[in-house]
């Protein structure tokens, strides 16, 4: 979980900064940040890390679609529409 720590609003878009502290053992790791908005501009995603011998080798953005609505009331509305 990476909570929002800053928001700057511009005309037509916004810059949203999230921050998390993660302690990792030595070696290569893949970190996944989910629950981001569908309107996210893939080209705007940036990442950084710091610590002894830390090296960030890449950032990839992938969209995954779930089968369940994220909120109970939305799920209920979907059931009503299907009925």
mmCIF file of N, CA, C and O in Angstrom:
data_model
loop_
_atom_site.group_PDB
_atom_site.id
_atom_site.type_symbol
_atom_site.label_atom_id
_atom_site.label_comp_id
_atom_site.label_asym_id
_atom_site.label_seq_id
_atom_site.Cartn_x
_atom_site.Cartn_y
_atom_site.Cartn_z
ATOM 1 N N UNK A 1 0.845 -1.172 0.000
ATOM 2 C CA UNK A 1 0.000 0.000 0.000
ATOM 3 C C UNK A 1 0.893 1.237 0.000
ATOM 4 O O UNK A 1 1.786 1.347 0.829
ATOM 5 N N UNK A 2 0.641 2.148 -0.920
ATOM 6 C CA UNK A 2 1.411 3.387 -1.018
ATOM 7 C C UNK A 2 0.443 4.560 -0.938
ATOM 8 O O UNK A 2 -0.124 4.976 -1.934
ATOM 9 N N UNK A 3 0.253 5.121 0.242
ATOM 10 C CA UNK A 3 -0.712 6.211 0.389
ATOM 11 C C UNK A 3 -0.267 7.484 -0.322
ATOM 12 O O UNK A 3 0.916 7.733 -0.523
ATOM 13 N N UNK A 4 -1.247 8.282 -0.686
ATOM 14 C CA UNK A 4 -0.989 9.575 -1.313
ATOM 15 C C UNK A 4 -0.401 10.521 -0.265
ATOM 16 O O UNK A 4 -0.952 10.657 0.829
ATOM 17 N N UNK A 5 0.722 11.168 -0.618
ATOM 18 C CA UNK A 5 1.352 12.107 0.313
ATOM 19 C C UNK A 5 1.335 13.537 -0.208
ATOM 20 O O UNK A 5 1.614 14.469 0.539
ATOM 21 N N UNK A 6 1.030 13.724 -1.500
ATOM 22 C CA UNK A 6 0.967 15.077 -2.051
ATOM 23 C C UNK A 6 0.146 15.064 -3.330
ATOM 24 O O UNK A 6 0.159 14.087 -4.080
ATOM 25 N N UNK A 7 -0.570 16.163 -3.575
ATOM 26 C CA UNK A 7 -1.344 16.342 -4.802
ATOM 27 C C UNK A 7 -1.149 17.771 -5.280
ATOM 28 O O UNK A 7 -1.276 18.714 -4.501
ATOM 29 N N UNK A 8 -0.826 17.917 -6.564
ATOM 30 C CA UNK A 8 -0.761 19.226 -7.202
ATOM 31 C C UNK A 8 -1.722 19.196 -8.376
ATOM 32 O O UNK A 8 -1.597 18.336 -9.251
ATOM 33 N N UNK A 9 -2.690 20.104 -8.389
ATOM 34 C CA UNK A 9 -3.712 20.116 -9.428
ATOM 35 C C UNK A 9 -3.352 21.148 -10.480
ATOM 36 O O UNK A 9 -3.028 22.295 -10.164
ATOM 37 N N UNK A 10 -3.379 20.713 -11.738
ATOM 38 C CA UNK A 10 -3.135 21.572 -12.883
ATOM 39 C C UNK A 10 -4.405 21.615 -13.725
ATOM 40 O O UNK A 10 -5.328 20.833 -13.504
ATOM 41 N N UNK A 11 -4.457 22.469 -14.731
ATOM 42 C CA UNK A 11 -5.587 22.501 -15.645
ATOM 43 C C UNK A 11 -5.561 21.229 -16.482
ATOM 44 O O UNK A 11 -4.622 20.986 -17.222
ATOM 45 N N UNK A 12 -6.553 20.380 -16.320
ATOM 46 C CA UNK A 12 -6.649 19.169 -17.137
ATOM 47 C C UNK A 12 -5.977 17.938 -16.570
ATOM 48 O O UNK A 12 -6.155 16.846 -17.095
ATOM 49 N N UNK A 13 -5.176 18.061 -15.513
ATOM 50 C CA UNK A 13 -4.561 16.873 -14.917
ATOM 51 C C UNK A 13 -4.076 17.202 -13.505
ATOM 52 O O UNK A 13 -4.257 18.302 -13.020
ATOM 53 N N UNK A 14 -3.458 16.224 -12.872
ATOM 54 C CA UNK A 14 -2.931 16.421 -11.526
ATOM 55 C C UNK A 14 -1.695 15.552 -11.344
ATOM 56 O O UNK A 14 -1.553 14.514 -11.982
ATOM 57 N N UNK A 15 -0.805 16.001 -10.473
ATOM 58 C CA UNK A 15 0.360 15.210 -10.096
ATOM 59 C C UNK A 15 0.077 14.654 -8.712
ATOM 60 O O UNK A 15 -0.180 15.410 -7.761
ATOM 61 N N UNK A 16 0.105 13.334 -8.607
ATOM 62 C CA UNK A 16 -0.190 12.662 -7.347
ATOM 63 C C UNK A 16 1.054 11.889 -6.928
ATOM 64 O O UNK A 16 1.584 11.089 -7.693
ATOM 65 N N UNK A 17 1.514 12.160 -5.715
ATOM 66 C CA UNK A 17 2.712 11.493 -5.201
ATOM 67 C C UNK A 17 2.290 10.504 -4.123
ATOM 68 O O UNK A 17 1.578 10.858 -3.187
ATOM 69 N N UNK A 18 2.741 9.265 -4.295
ATOM 70 C CA UNK A 18 2.502 8.217 -3.300
ATOM 71 C C UNK A 18 3.845 7.810 -2.724
ATOM 72 O O UNK A 18 4.852 7.852 -3.408
ATOM 73 N N UNK A 19 3.856 7.361 -1.482
ATOM 74 C CA UNK A 19 5.112 6.976 -0.861
ATOM 75 C C UNK A 19 4.891 5.738 0.011
ATOM 76 O O UNK A 19 3.888 5.635 0.710
ATOM 77 N N UNK A 20 5.851 4.832 -0.067
ATOM 78 C CA UNK A 20 5.823 3.640 0.770
ATOM 79 C C UNK A 20 7.240 3.330 1.227
ATOM 80 O O UNK A 20 8.208 3.641 0.537
ATOM 81 N N UNK A 21 7.360 2.729 2.381
ATOM 82 C CA UNK A 21 8.642 2.275 2.880
ATOM 83 C C UNK A 21 8.629 0.754 2.831
ATOM 84 O O UNK A 21 7.729 0.117 3.376
ATOM 85 N N UNK A 22 9.610 0.207 2.122
ATOM 86 C CA UNK A 22 9.678 -1.239 1.944
ATOM 87 C C UNK A 22 11.090 -1.698 2.293
ATOM 88 O O UNK A 22 12.072 -1.130 1.788
ATOM 89 N N UNK A 23 11.208 -2.681 3.139
ATOM 90 C CA UNK A 23 12.508 -3.245 3.495
ATOM 91 C C UNK A 23 12.649 -4.570 2.756
ATOM 92 O O UNK A 23 11.802 -5.460 2.909
ATOM 93 N N UNK A 24 13.689 -4.678 1.956
ATOM 94 C CA UNK A 24 13.900 -5.868 1.134
ATOM 95 C C UNK A 24 15.236 -6.513 1.457
ATOM 96 O O UNK A 24 16.207 -5.834 1.764
ATOM 97 N N UNK A 25 15.273 -7.831 1.346
ATOM 98 C CA UNK A 25 16.536 -8.551 1.457
ATOM 99 C C UNK A 25 17.330 -8.325 0.178
ATOM 100 O O UNK A 25 16.778 -7.920 -0.847
ATOM 101 N N UNK A 26 18.606 -8.611 0.223
ATOM 102 C CA UNK A 26 19.452 -8.470 -0.960
ATOM 103 C C UNK A 26 18.914 -9.339 -2.094
ATOM 104 O O UNK A 26 18.337 -10.403 -1.860
ATOM 105 N N UNK A 27 19.050 -8.864 -3.322
ATOM 106 C CA UNK A 27 18.593 -9.617 -4.484
ATOM 107 C C UNK A 27 17.618 -8.811 -5.305
ATOM 108 O O UNK A 27 17.278 -7.673 -4.984
ATOM 109 N N UNK A 28 17.162 -9.423 -6.378
ATOM 110 C CA UNK A 28 16.230 -8.768 -7.296
ATOM 111 C C UNK A 28 14.800 -8.965 -6.827
ATOM 112 O O UNK A 28 14.423 -10.052 -6.385
ATOM 113 N N UNK A 29 14.003 -7.907 -6.936
ATOM 114 C CA UNK A 29 12.612 -7.956 -6.490
ATOM 115 C C UNK A 29 11.706 -7.261 -7.502
ATOM 116 O O UNK A 29 12.130 -6.342 -8.194
ATOM 117 N N UNK A 30 10.463 -7.684 -7.569
ATOM 118 C CA UNK A 30 9.439 -7.016 -8.354
ATOM 119 C C UNK A 30 8.402 -6.477 -7.379
ATOM 120 O O UNK A 30 7.875 -7.223 -6.560
ATOM 121 N N UNK A 31 8.121 -5.188 -7.478
ATOM 122 C CA UNK A 31 7.117 -4.562 -6.622
ATOM 123 C C UNK A 31 5.915 -4.207 -7.472
ATOM 124 O O UNK A 31 6.056 -3.688 -8.581
ATOM 125 N N UNK A 32 4.727 -4.482 -6.961
ATOM 126 C CA UNK A 32 3.492 -4.210 -7.692
ATOM 127 C C UNK A 32 2.654 -3.245 -6.872
ATOM 128 O O UNK A 32 2.391 -3.479 -5.690
ATOM 129 N N UNK A 33 2.240 -2.174 -7.520
ATOM 130 C CA UNK A 33 1.371 -1.186 -6.893
ATOM 131 C C UNK A 33 0.038 -1.252 -7.613
ATOM 132 O O UNK A 33 -0.063 -0.914 -8.792
ATOM 133 N N UNK A 34 -0.990 -1.734 -6.934
ATOM 134 C CA UNK A 34 -2.291 -1.876 -7.592
ATOM 135 C C UNK A 34 -3.296 -0.896 -7.017
ATOM 136 O O UNK A 34 -2.991 -0.138 -6.122
ATOM 137 N N UNK A 35 -4.473 -0.908 -7.594
ATOM 138 C CA UNK A 35 -5.526 -0.027 -7.126
ATOM 139 C C UNK A 35 -5.401 1.395 -7.643
ATOM 140 O O UNK A 35 -6.002 2.315 -7.088
ATOM 141 N N UNK A 36 -4.639 1.589 -8.703
ATOM 142 C CA UNK A 36 -4.486 2.922 -9.279
ATOM 143 C C UNK A 36 -5.645 3.204 -10.223
ATOM 144 O O UNK A 36 -6.276 2.281 -10.734
ATOM 145 N N UNK A 37 -5.949 4.463 -10.496
ATOM 146 C CA UNK A 37 -7.104 4.783 -11.346
ATOM 147 C C UNK A 37 -6.891 4.361 -12.793
ATOM 148 O O UNK A 37 -5.769 4.388 -13.318
ATOM 149 N N UNK A 38 -7.975 3.989 -13.451
ATOM 150 C CA UNK A 38 -7.916 3.583 -14.854
ATOM 151 C C UNK A 38 -7.496 4.736 -15.753
ATOM 152 O O UNK A 38 -6.970 4.515 -16.841
ATOM 153 N N UNK A 39 -7.680 5.958 -15.302
ATOM 154 C CA UNK A 39 -7.328 7.133 -16.103
ATOM 155 C C UNK A 39 -5.842 7.486 -16.020
ATOM 156 O O UNK A 39 -5.404 8.470 -16.603
ATOM 157 N N UNK A 40 -5.059 6.668 -15.345
ATOM 158 C CA UNK A 40 -3.631 6.908 -15.193
ATOM 159 C C UNK A 40 -2.944 6.976 -16.554
ATOM 160 O O UNK A 40 -3.166 6.137 -17.417
ATOM 161 N N UNK A 41 -2.119 8.005 -16.750
ATOM 162 C CA UNK A 41 -1.318 8.138 -17.968
ATOM 163 C C UNK A 41 -0.056 7.302 -17.783
ATOM 164 O O UNK A 41 0.818 7.647 -16.983
ATOM 165 N N UNK A 42 0.047 6.189 -18.516
ATOM 166 C CA UNK A 42 1.182 5.273 -18.370
ATOM 167 C C UNK A 42 2.523 5.974 -18.495
ATOM 168 O O UNK A 42 3.489 5.625 -17.816
ATOM 169 N N UNK A 43 2.598 6.980 -19.362
ATOM 170 C CA UNK A 43 3.859 7.683 -19.603
ATOM 171 C C UNK A 43 4.248 8.613 -18.457
ATOM 172 O O UNK A 43 5.356 9.131 -18.430
ATOM 173 N N UNK A 44 3.344 8.833 -17.515
ATOM 174 C CA UNK A 44 3.628 9.759 -16.427
ATOM 175 C C UNK A 44 4.168 9.072 -15.181
ATOM 176 O O UNK A 44 4.546 9.737 -14.225
ATOM 177 N N UNK A 45 4.224 7.757 -15.178
ATOM 178 C CA UNK A 45 4.622 7.014 -13.987
ATOM 179 C C UNK A 45 6.134 7.115 -13.770
ATOM 180 O O UNK A 45 6.921 6.876 -14.688
ATOM 181 N N UNK A 46 6.530 7.488 -12.565
ATOM 182 C CA UNK A 46 7.932 7.592 -12.182
ATOM 183 C C UNK A 46 8.128 6.832 -10.879
ATOM 184 O O UNK A 46 7.216 6.742 -10.057
ATOM 185 N N UNK A 47 9.314 6.312 -10.671
ATOM 186 C CA UNK A 47 9.622 5.601 -9.435
ATOM 187 C C UNK A 47 11.043 5.934 -9.015
ATOM 188 O O UNK A 47 11.898 6.245 -9.851
ATOM 189 N N UNK A 48 11.296 5.867 -7.728
ATOM 190 C CA UNK A 48 12.642 6.069 -7.216
ATOM 191 C C UNK A 48 12.806 5.208 -5.972
ATOM 192 O O UNK A 48 11.839 4.754 -5.379
ATOM 193 N N UNK A 49 14.034 4.974 -5.616
ATOM 194 C CA UNK A 49 14.341 4.202 -4.429
ATOM 195 C C UNK A 49 15.647 4.682 -3.846
ATOM 196 O O UNK A 49 16.461 5.295 -4.535
ATOM 197 N N UNK A 50 15.849 4.415 -2.591
ATOM 198 C CA UNK A 50 17.113 4.797 -1.978
ATOM 199 C C UNK A 50 17.475 3.796 -0.900
ATOM 200 O O UNK A 50 16.621 3.096 -0.359
ATOM 201 N N UNK A 51 18.731 3.739 -0.626
ATOM 202 C CA UNK A 51 19.267 2.814 0.357
ATOM 203 C C UNK A 51 20.624 2.331 -0.119
ATOM 204 O O UNK A 51 21.065 2.652 -1.224
ATOM 205 N N UNK A 52 21.276 1.559 0.721
ATOM 206 C CA UNK A 52 22.602 1.044 0.379
ATOM 207 C C UNK A 52 22.497 0.099 -0.812
ATOM 208 O O UNK A 52 21.714 -0.849 -0.795
ATOM 209 N N UNK A 53 23.248 0.377 -1.855
ATOM 210 C CA UNK A 53 23.331 -0.477 -3.047
ATOM 211 C C UNK A 53 21.993 -0.692 -3.745
ATOM 212 O O UNK A 53 21.756 -1.748 -4.332
ATOM 213 N N UNK A 54 21.100 0.281 -3.684
ATOM 214 C CA UNK A 54 19.809 0.178 -4.367
ATOM 215 C C UNK A 54 19.977 0.606 -5.816
ATOM 216 O O UNK A 54 20.615 1.608 -6.117
ATOM 217 N N UNK A 55 19.395 -0.183 -6.719
ATOM 218 C CA UNK A 55 19.409 0.172 -8.138
ATOM 219 C C UNK A 55 18.052 -0.191 -8.715
ATOM 220 O O UNK A 55 17.624 -1.340 -8.675
ATOM 221 N N UNK A 56 17.364 0.795 -9.227
ATOM 222 C CA UNK A 56 16.067 0.607 -9.869
ATOM 223 C C UNK A 56 16.333 0.352 -11.343
ATOM 224 O O UNK A 56 16.929 1.182 -12.020
ATOM 225 N N UNK A 57 15.921 -0.818 -11.849
ATOM 226 C CA UNK A 57 16.263 -1.177 -13.228
ATOM 227 C C UNK A 57 15.123 -0.975 -14.214
ATOM 228 O O UNK A 57 15.333 -1.074 -15.416
ATOM 229 N N UNK A 58 13.929 -0.655 -13.756
ATOM 230 C CA UNK A 58 12.859 -0.408 -14.702
ATOM 231 C C UNK A 58 11.513 -0.203 -14.046
ATOM 232 O O UNK A 58 11.314 -0.576 -12.898
ATOM 233 N N UNK A 59 10.637 0.418 -14.809
ATOM 234 C CA UNK A 59 9.261 0.632 -14.387
ATOM 235 C C UNK A 59 8.365 0.215 -15.542
ATOM 236 O O UNK A 59 8.540 0.685 -16.665
ATOM 237 N N UNK A 60 7.439 -0.679 -15.291
ATOM 238 C CA UNK A 60 6.469 -1.116 -16.294
ATOM 239 C C UNK A 60 5.073 -0.822 -15.773
ATOM 240 O O UNK A 60 4.810 -0.957 -14.582
ATOM 241 N N UNK A 61 4.185 -0.438 -16.676
ATOM 242 C CA UNK A 61 2.787 -0.207 -16.331
ATOM 243 C C UNK A 61 1.954 -1.231 -17.087
ATOM 244 O O UNK A 61 2.087 -1.376 -18.302
ATOM 245 N N UNK A 62 1.115 -1.961 -16.359
ATOM 246 C CA UNK A 62 0.245 -2.962 -16.972
ATOM 247 C C UNK A 62 -1.157 -2.789 -16.408
ATOM 248 O O UNK A 62 -1.333 -2.470 -15.231
ATOM 249 N N UNK A 63 -2.153 -2.987 -17.249
ATOM 250 C CA UNK A 63 -3.544 -2.885 -16.824
ATOM 251 C C UNK A 63 -4.115 -4.285 -16.664
ATOM 252 O O UNK A 63 -4.006 -5.111 -17.570
ATOM 253 N N UNK A 64 -4.697 -4.528 -15.505
ATOM 254 C CA UNK A 64 -5.356 -5.807 -15.227
ATOM 255 C C UNK A 64 -6.806 -5.517 -14.874
ATOM 256 O O UNK A 64 -7.088 -4.640 -14.063
ATOM 257 N N UNK A 65 -7.713 -6.238 -15.493
ATOM 258 C CA UNK A 65 -9.133 -6.022 -15.250
ATOM 259 C C UNK A 65 -9.661 -7.123 -14.350
ATOM 260 O O UNK A 65 -9.463 -8.300 -14.611
ATOM 261 N N UNK A 66 -10.325 -6.709 -13.275
ATOM 262 C CA UNK A 66 -10.909 -7.664 -12.349
ATOM 263 C C UNK A 66 -12.305 -8.059 -12.796
ATOM 264 O O UNK A 66 -12.914 -7.437 -13.665
ATOM 265 N N UNK A 67 -12.808 -9.123 -12.200
ATOM 266 C CA UNK A 67 -14.151 -9.587 -12.530
ATOM 267 C C UNK A 67 -15.185 -9.110 -11.522
ATOM 268 O O UNK A 67 -16.372 -9.194 -11.774
ATOM 269 N N UNK A 68 -14.748 -8.601 -10.391
ATOM 270 C CA UNK A 68 -15.653 -8.111 -9.355
ATOM 271 C C UNK A 68 -15.567 -6.593 -9.278
ATOM 272 O O UNK A 68 -14.502 -6.011 -9.440
ATOM 273 N N UNK A 69 -16.688 -5.960 -8.994
ATOM 274 C CA UNK A 69 -16.697 -4.512 -8.797
ATOM 275 C C UNK A 69 -15.945 -4.191 -7.504
ATOM 276 O O UNK A 69 -16.040 -4.936 -6.533
ATOM 277 N N UNK A 70 -15.200 -3.095 -7.465
ATOM 278 C CA UNK A 70 -14.383 -2.796 -6.291
ATOM 279 C C UNK A 70 -15.171 -2.407 -5.051
ATOM 280 O O UNK A 70 -14.660 -2.520 -3.963
ATOM 281 N N UNK A 71 -16.385 -1.961 -5.212
ATOM 282 C CA UNK A 71 -17.172 -1.547 -4.059
ATOM 283 C C UNK A 71 -18.488 -2.316 -4.046
ATOM 284 O O UNK A 71 -19.079 -2.592 -5.080
ATOM 285 N N UNK A 72 -18.953 -2.632 -2.862
ATOM 286 C CA UNK A 72 -20.166 -3.439 -2.725
ATOM 287 C C UNK A 72 -21.363 -2.782 -3.395
ATOM 288 O O UNK A 72 -22.160 -3.457 -4.045
ATOM 289 N N UNK A 73 -21.533 -1.480 -3.265
ATOM 290 C CA UNK A 73 -22.705 -0.840 -3.862
ATOM 291 C C UNK A 73 -22.634 -0.877 -5.389
ATOM 292 O O UNK A 73 -23.655 -0.998 -6.057
ATOM 293 N N UNK A 74 -21.450 -0.792 -5.964
ATOM 294 C CA UNK A 74 -21.311 -0.903 -7.409
ATOM 295 C C UNK A 74 -21.648 -2.330 -7.850
ATOM 296 O O UNK A 74 -22.338 -2.533 -8.848
ATOM 297 N N UNK A 75 -21.207 -3.306 -7.108
ATOM 298 C CA UNK A 75 -21.508 -4.702 -7.419
ATOM 299 C C UNK A 75 -23.008 -4.941 -7.394
ATOM 300 O O UNK A 75 -23.559 -5.618 -8.267
ATOM 301 N N UNK A 76 -23.696 -4.361 -6.415
ATOM 302 C CA UNK A 76 -25.157 -4.518 -6.315
ATOM 303 C C UNK A 76 -25.835 -3.851 -7.516
ATOM 304 O O UNK A 76 -26.771 -4.415 -8.098
ATOM 305 N N UNK A 77 -25.393 -2.685 -7.912
ATOM 306 C CA UNK A 77 -25.964 -2.011 -9.068
ATOM 307 C C UNK A 77 -25.747 -2.842 -10.343
ATOM 308 O O UNK A 77 -26.639 -2.934 -11.191
ATOM 309 N N UNK A 78 -24.601 -3.456 -10.477
ATOM 310 C CA UNK A 78 -24.329 -4.306 -11.643
ATOM 311 C C UNK A 78 -25.281 -5.502 -11.665
ATOM 312 O O UNK A 78 -25.801 -5.879 -12.703
ATOM 313 N N UNK A 79 -25.531 -6.100 -10.497
ATOM 314 C CA UNK A 79 -26.469 -7.234 -10.408
ATOM 315 C C UNK A 79 -27.876 -6.791 -10.819
ATOM 316 O O UNK A 79 -28.581 -7.502 -11.528
ATOM 317 N N UNK A 80 -28.281 -5.589 -10.403
ATOM 318 C CA UNK A 80 -29.584 -5.084 -10.758
ATOM 319 C C UNK A 80 -29.689 -4.846 -12.269
ATOM 320 O O UNK A 80 -30.713 -5.144 -12.866
ATOM 321 N N UNK A 81 -28.639 -4.338 -12.867
ATOM 322 C CA UNK A 81 -28.648 -4.101 -14.318
ATOM 323 C C UNK A 81 -28.739 -5.424 -15.080
ATOM 324 O O UNK A 81 -29.435 -5.522 -16.087
ATOM 325 N N UNK A 82 -28.035 -6.435 -14.596
ATOM 326 C CA UNK A 82 -28.071 -7.734 -15.258
ATOM 327 C C UNK A 82 -29.440 -8.384 -15.152
ATOM 328 O O UNK A 82 -29.870 -9.097 -16.055
ATOM 329 N N UNK A 83 -30.145 -8.128 -14.014
ATOM 330 C CA UNK A 83 -31.486 -8.707 -13.814
ATOM 331 C C UNK A 83 -32.463 -8.005 -14.721
ATOM 332 O O UNK A 83 -33.365 -8.522 -15.283
#
